[in-house]
mmCIF file of C-alpha atoms in Angstrom:
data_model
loop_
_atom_site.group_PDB
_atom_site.id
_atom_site.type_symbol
_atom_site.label_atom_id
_atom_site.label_comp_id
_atom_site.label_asym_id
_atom_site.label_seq_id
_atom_site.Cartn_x
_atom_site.Cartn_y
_atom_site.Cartn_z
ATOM 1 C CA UNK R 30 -32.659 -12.072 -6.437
ATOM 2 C CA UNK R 31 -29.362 -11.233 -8.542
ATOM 3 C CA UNK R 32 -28.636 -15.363 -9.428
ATOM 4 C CA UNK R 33 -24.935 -15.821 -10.010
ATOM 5 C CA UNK R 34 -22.844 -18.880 -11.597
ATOM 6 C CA UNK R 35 -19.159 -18.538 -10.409
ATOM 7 C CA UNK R 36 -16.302 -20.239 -12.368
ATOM 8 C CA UNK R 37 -12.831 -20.906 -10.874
ATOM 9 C CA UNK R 38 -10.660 -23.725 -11.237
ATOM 10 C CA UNK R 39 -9.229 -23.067 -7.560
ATOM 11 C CA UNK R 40 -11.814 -24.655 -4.842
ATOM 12 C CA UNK R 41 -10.632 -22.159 -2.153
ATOM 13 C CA UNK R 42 -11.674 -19.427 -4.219
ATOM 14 C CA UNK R 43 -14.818 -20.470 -5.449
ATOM 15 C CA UNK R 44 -16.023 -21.531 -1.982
ATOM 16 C CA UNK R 45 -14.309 -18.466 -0.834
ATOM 17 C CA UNK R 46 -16.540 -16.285 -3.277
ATOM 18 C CA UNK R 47 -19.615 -18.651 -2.903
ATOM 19 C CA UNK R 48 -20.033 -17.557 0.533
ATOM 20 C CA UNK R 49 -19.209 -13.703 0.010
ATOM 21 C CA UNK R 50 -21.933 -13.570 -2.514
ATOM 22 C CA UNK R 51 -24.280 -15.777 -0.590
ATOM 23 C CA UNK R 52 -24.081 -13.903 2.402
ATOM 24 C CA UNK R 53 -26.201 -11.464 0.738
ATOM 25 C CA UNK R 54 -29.774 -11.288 0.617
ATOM 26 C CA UNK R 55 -30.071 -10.493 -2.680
ATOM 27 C CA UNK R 56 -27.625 -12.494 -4.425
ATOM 28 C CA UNK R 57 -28.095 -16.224 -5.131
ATOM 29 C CA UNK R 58 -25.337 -18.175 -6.223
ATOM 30 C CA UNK R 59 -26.798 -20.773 -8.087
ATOM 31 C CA UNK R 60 -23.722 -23.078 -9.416
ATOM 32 C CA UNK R 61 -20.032 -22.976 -9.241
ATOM 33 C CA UNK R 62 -18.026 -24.509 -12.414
ATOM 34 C CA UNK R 63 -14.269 -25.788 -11.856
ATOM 35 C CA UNK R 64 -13.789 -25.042 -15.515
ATOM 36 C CA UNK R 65 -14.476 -23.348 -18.569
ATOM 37 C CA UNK R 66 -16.245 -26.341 -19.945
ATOM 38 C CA UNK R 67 -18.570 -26.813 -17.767
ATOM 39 C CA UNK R 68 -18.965 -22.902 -17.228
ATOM 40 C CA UNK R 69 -20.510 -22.613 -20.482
ATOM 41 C CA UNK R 70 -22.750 -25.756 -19.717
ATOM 42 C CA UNK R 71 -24.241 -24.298 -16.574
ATOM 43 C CA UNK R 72 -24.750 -20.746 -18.321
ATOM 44 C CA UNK R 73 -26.071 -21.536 -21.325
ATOM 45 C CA UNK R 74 -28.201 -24.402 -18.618
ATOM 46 C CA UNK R 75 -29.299 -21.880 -16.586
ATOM 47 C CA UNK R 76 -28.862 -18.419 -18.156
ATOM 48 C CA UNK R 77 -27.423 -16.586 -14.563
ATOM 49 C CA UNK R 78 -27.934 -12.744 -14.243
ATOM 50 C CA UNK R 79 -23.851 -12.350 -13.788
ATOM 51 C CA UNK R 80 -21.379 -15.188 -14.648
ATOM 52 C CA UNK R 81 -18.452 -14.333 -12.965
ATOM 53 C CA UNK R 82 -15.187 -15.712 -14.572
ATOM 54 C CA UNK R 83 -12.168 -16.491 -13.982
ATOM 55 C CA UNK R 84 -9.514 -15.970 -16.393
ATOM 56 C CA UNK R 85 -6.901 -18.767 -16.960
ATOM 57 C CA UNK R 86 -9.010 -22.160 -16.330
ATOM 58 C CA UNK R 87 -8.518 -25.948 -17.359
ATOM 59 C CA UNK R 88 -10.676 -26.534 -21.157
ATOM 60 C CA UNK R 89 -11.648 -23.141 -22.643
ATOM 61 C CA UNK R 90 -10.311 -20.299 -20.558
ATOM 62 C CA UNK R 91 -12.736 -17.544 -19.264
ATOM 63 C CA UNK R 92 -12.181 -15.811 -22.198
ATOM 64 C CA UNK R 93 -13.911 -17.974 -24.482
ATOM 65 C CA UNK R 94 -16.318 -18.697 -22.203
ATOM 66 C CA UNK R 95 -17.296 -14.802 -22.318
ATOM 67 C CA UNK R 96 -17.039 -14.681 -25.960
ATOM 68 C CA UNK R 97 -20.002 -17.445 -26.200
ATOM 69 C CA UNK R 98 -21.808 -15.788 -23.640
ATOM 70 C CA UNK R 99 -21.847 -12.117 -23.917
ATOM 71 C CA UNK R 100 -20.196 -11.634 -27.365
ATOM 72 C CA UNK R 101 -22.398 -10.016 -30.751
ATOM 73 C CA UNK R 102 -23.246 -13.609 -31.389
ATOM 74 C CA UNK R 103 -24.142 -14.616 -28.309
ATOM 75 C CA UNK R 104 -28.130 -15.915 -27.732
ATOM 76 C CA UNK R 105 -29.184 -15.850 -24.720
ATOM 77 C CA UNK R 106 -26.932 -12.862 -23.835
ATOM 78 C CA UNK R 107 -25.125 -13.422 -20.337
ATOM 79 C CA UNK R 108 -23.231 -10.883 -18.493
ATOM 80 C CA UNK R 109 -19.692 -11.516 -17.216
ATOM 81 C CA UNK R 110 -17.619 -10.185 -14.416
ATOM 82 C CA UNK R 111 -14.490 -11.328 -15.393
ATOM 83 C CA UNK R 112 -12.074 -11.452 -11.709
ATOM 84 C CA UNK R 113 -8.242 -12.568 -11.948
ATOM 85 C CA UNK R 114 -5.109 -12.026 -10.329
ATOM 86 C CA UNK R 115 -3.336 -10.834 -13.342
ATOM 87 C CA UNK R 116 -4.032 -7.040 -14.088
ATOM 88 C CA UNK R 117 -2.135 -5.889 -17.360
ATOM 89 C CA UNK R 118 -1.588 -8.844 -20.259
ATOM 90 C CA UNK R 119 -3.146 -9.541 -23.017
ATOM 91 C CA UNK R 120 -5.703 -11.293 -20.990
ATOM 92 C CA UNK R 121 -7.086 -8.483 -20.163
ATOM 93 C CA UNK R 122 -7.634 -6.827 -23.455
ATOM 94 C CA UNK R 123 -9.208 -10.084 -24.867
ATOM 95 C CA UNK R 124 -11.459 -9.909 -22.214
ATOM 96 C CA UNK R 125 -12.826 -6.690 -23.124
ATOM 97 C CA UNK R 126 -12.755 -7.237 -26.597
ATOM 98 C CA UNK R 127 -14.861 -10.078 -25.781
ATOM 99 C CA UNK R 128 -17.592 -7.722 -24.192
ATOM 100 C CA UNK R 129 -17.712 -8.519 -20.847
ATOM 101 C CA UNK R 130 -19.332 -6.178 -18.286
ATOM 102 C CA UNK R 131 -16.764 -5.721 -15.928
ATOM 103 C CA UNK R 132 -13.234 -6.782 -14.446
ATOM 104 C CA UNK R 133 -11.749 -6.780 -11.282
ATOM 105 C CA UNK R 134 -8.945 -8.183 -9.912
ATOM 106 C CA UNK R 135 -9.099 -11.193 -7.192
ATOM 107 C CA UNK R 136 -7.762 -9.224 -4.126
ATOM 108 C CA UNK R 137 -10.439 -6.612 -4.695
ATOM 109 C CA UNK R 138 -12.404 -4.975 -1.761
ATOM 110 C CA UNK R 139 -15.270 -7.879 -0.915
ATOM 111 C CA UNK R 140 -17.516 -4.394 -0.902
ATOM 112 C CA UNK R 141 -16.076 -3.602 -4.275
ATOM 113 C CA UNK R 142 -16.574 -7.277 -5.683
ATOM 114 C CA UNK R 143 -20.655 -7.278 -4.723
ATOM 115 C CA UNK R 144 -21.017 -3.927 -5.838
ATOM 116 C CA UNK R 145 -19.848 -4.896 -9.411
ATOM 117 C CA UNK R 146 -22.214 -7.916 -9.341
ATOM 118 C CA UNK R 147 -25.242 -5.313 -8.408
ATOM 119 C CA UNK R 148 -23.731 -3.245 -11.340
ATOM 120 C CA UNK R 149 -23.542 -5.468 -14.008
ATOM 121 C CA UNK R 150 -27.032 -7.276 -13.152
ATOM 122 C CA UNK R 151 -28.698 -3.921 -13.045
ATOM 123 C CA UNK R 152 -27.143 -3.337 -16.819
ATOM 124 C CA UNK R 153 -24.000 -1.148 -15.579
ATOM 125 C CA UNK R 154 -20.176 -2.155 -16.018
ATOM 126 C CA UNK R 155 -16.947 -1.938 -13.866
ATOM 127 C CA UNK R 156 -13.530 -2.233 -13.704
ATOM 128 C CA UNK R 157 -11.412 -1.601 -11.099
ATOM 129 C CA UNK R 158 -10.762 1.651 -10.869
ATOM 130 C CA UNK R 159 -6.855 1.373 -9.799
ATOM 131 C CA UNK R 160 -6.418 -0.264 -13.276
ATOM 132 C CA UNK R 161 -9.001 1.626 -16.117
ATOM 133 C CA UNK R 162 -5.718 4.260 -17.383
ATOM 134 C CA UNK R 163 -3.105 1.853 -17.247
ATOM 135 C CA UNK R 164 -5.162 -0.923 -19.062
ATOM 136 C CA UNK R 165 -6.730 1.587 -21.398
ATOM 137 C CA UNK R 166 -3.418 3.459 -22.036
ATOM 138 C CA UNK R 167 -1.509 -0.009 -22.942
ATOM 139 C CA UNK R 168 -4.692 -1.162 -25.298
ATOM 140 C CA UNK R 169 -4.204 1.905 -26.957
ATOM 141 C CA UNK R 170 -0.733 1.519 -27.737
ATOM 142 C CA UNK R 171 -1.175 -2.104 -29.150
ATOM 143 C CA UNK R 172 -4.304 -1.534 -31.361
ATOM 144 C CA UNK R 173 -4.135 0.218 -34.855
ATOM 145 C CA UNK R 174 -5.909 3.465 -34.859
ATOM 146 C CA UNK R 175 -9.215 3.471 -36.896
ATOM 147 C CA UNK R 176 -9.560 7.863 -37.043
ATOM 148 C CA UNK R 177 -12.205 7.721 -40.187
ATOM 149 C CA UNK R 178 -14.216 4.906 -38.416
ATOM 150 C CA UNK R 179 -13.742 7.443 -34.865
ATOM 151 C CA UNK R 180 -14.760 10.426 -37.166
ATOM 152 C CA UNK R 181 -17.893 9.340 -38.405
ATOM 153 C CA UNK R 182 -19.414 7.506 -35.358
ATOM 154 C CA UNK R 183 -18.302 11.044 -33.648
ATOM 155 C CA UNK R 184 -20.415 12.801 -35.429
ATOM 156 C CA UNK R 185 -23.731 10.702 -34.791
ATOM 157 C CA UNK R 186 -23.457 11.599 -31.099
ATOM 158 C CA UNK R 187 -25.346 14.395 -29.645
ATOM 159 C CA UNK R 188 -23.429 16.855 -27.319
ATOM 160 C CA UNK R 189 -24.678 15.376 -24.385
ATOM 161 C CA UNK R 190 -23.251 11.673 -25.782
ATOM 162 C CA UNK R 191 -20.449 12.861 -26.256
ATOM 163 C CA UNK R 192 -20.204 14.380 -22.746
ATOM 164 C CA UNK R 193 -21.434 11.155 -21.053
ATOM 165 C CA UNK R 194 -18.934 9.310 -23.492
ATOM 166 C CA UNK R 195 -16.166 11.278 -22.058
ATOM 167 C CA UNK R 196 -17.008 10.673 -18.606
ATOM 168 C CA UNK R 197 -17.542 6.931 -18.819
ATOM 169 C CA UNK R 198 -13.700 7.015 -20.530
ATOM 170 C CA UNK R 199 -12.656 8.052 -17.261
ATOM 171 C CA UNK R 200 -14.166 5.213 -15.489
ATOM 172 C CA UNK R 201 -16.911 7.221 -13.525
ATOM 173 C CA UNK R 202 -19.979 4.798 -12.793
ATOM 174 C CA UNK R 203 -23.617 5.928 -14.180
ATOM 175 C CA UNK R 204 -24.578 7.664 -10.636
ATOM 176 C CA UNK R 205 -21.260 9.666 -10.923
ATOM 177 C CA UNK R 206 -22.231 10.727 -14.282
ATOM 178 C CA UNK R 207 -25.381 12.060 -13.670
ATOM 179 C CA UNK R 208 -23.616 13.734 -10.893
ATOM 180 C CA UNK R 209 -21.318 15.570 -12.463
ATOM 181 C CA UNK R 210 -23.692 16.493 -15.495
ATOM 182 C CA UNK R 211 -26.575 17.146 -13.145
ATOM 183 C CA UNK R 212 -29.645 14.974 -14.585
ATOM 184 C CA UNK R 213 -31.402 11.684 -13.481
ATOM 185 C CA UNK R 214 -29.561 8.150 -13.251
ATOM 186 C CA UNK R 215 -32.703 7.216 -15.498
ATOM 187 C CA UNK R 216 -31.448 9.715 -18.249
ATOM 188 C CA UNK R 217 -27.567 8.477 -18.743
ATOM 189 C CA UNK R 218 -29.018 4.592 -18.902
ATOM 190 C CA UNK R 219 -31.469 6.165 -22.115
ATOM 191 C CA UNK R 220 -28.215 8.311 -23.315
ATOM 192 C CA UNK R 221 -26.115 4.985 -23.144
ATOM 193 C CA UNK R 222 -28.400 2.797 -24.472
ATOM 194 C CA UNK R 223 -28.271 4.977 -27.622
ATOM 195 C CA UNK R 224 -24.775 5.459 -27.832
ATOM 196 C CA UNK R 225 -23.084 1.972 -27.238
ATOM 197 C CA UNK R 226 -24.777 1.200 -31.065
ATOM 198 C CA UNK R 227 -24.079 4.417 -32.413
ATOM 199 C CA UNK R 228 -20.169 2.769 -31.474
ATOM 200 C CA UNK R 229 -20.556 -0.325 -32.829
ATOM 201 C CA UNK R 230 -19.633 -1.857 -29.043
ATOM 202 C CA UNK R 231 -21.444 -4.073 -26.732
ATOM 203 C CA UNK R 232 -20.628 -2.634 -23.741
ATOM 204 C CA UNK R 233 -19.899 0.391 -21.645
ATOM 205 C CA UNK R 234 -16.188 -0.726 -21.161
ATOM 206 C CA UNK R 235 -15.947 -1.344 -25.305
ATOM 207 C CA UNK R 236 -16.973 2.151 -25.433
ATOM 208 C CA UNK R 237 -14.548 3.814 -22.990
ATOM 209 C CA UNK R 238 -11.628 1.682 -24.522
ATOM 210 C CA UNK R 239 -13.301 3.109 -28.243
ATOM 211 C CA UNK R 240 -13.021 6.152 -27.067
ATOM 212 C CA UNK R 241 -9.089 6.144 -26.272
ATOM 213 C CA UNK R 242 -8.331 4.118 -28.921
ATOM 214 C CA UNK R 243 -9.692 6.590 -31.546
ATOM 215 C CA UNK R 244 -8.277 9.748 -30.187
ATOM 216 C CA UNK R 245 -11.637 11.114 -28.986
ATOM 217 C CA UNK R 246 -10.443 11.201 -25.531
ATOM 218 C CA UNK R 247 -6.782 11.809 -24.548
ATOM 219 C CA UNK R 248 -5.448 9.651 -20.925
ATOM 220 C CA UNK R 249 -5.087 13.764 -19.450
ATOM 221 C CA UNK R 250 -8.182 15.215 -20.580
ATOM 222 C CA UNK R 251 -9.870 16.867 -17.952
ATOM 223 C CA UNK R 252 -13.551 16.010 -18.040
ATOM 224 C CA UNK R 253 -15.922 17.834 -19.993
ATOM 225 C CA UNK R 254 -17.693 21.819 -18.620
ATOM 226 C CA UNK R 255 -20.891 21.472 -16.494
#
């Protein structure tokens, strides 16, 4: 069972998402929080497989509930689906910089929203699809470029890092990956999990956000030769 603690400050939601994700056999939603307060109580309580966040909530927002929970300091380690109804502020890029596994937006597909909780409890991230250029190309433009730091974490990649690294830029899921490059699901998750240090990022959308921000992939670049 995938146990999930949601966190919304609007009761029709919650109890809205409650019994999406309960509907499911294997998804248990073990608590709801009304705020970010006692979000982090319940996590850190009861260490969930996803937390799923909502942004803007009474106390300490979802953001700095994420940053407690899933940031480089964080122990245990908890991942978060962060869903809102805003899609490009500065929300958003605090969210990622805060490591969290995925974000969708509120009105997503209910098929879209479980499949990002299977996702991020199985060790995969997401983010709505509809959003990963515009959010990426905005980030871009508001972050300082760090071209030595890109340069030498370049180089530590193998060719086929680099080629998954590409791909995940461009929001394609692990199964699309190994798709397109023709090997075994089980071989990206080994690729990844040596490449997300070799970045100095936490997670997969850190590392497709890393790679726009440091030039290594361009918004156009058409994904890498088979």
């Amino acid at each position: 069972m995938i146990r999930v603690l949601l966190a919304d400050d609007q009761p029709l939601v919650r109890v809205g998402l409650a019994a999406l994700l309960s509907a499911e056999d294997d998804i248990d939603v073990i608590a709801a929080a009304s705020d970010g307060d006692e979000a982090l109580r319940l996590a850190l309580e009861l260490i969930p497989d996803v937390a799923c966040l909502d942004i803007r909530m009474p106390g300490r927002d979802g953001i700095e509930v994420a940053e407690q929970l899933c940031g480089p300091d964080a122990d245990p380690r908890v991942p978060v689906l962060m869903l809102t109804t805003f899609d490009i502020d500065d929300y958003v890029f605090r969210a990622l910089e805060a490591g969290v596994s995925g974000f969708l937006l509120k009105d997503s597909d209910p098929d879209e929203i479980l499949r990002a909780v299977r996702h991020i409890a199985d060790g995969h991230g997401t983010i709505d699809h509809t959003l990963t250029r515009r959010i990426v190309d905005e980030y871009v433009q508001r972050r300082r470029l760090q071209p030595v730091t890109a340069t030498r974490a370049t180089d530590t990649l193998t060719a086929r890092e680099h080629d998954i690294l590409l791909l995940l830029a461009q929001g394609m899921s692990n199964e699309q990956i190994a798709g397109e490059l023709f090997v075994e699901v089980a071989t990206v998750k080994s690729h990844l999990a040596r490449l997300l240090p070799k970045l100095g990022v936490q997670s997969r959308l850190q590392a497709a956000v890393w790679a726009y921000q440091n030039r290594v992939v361009a918004v156009d670049d058409p994904p890498p030769p088979r």
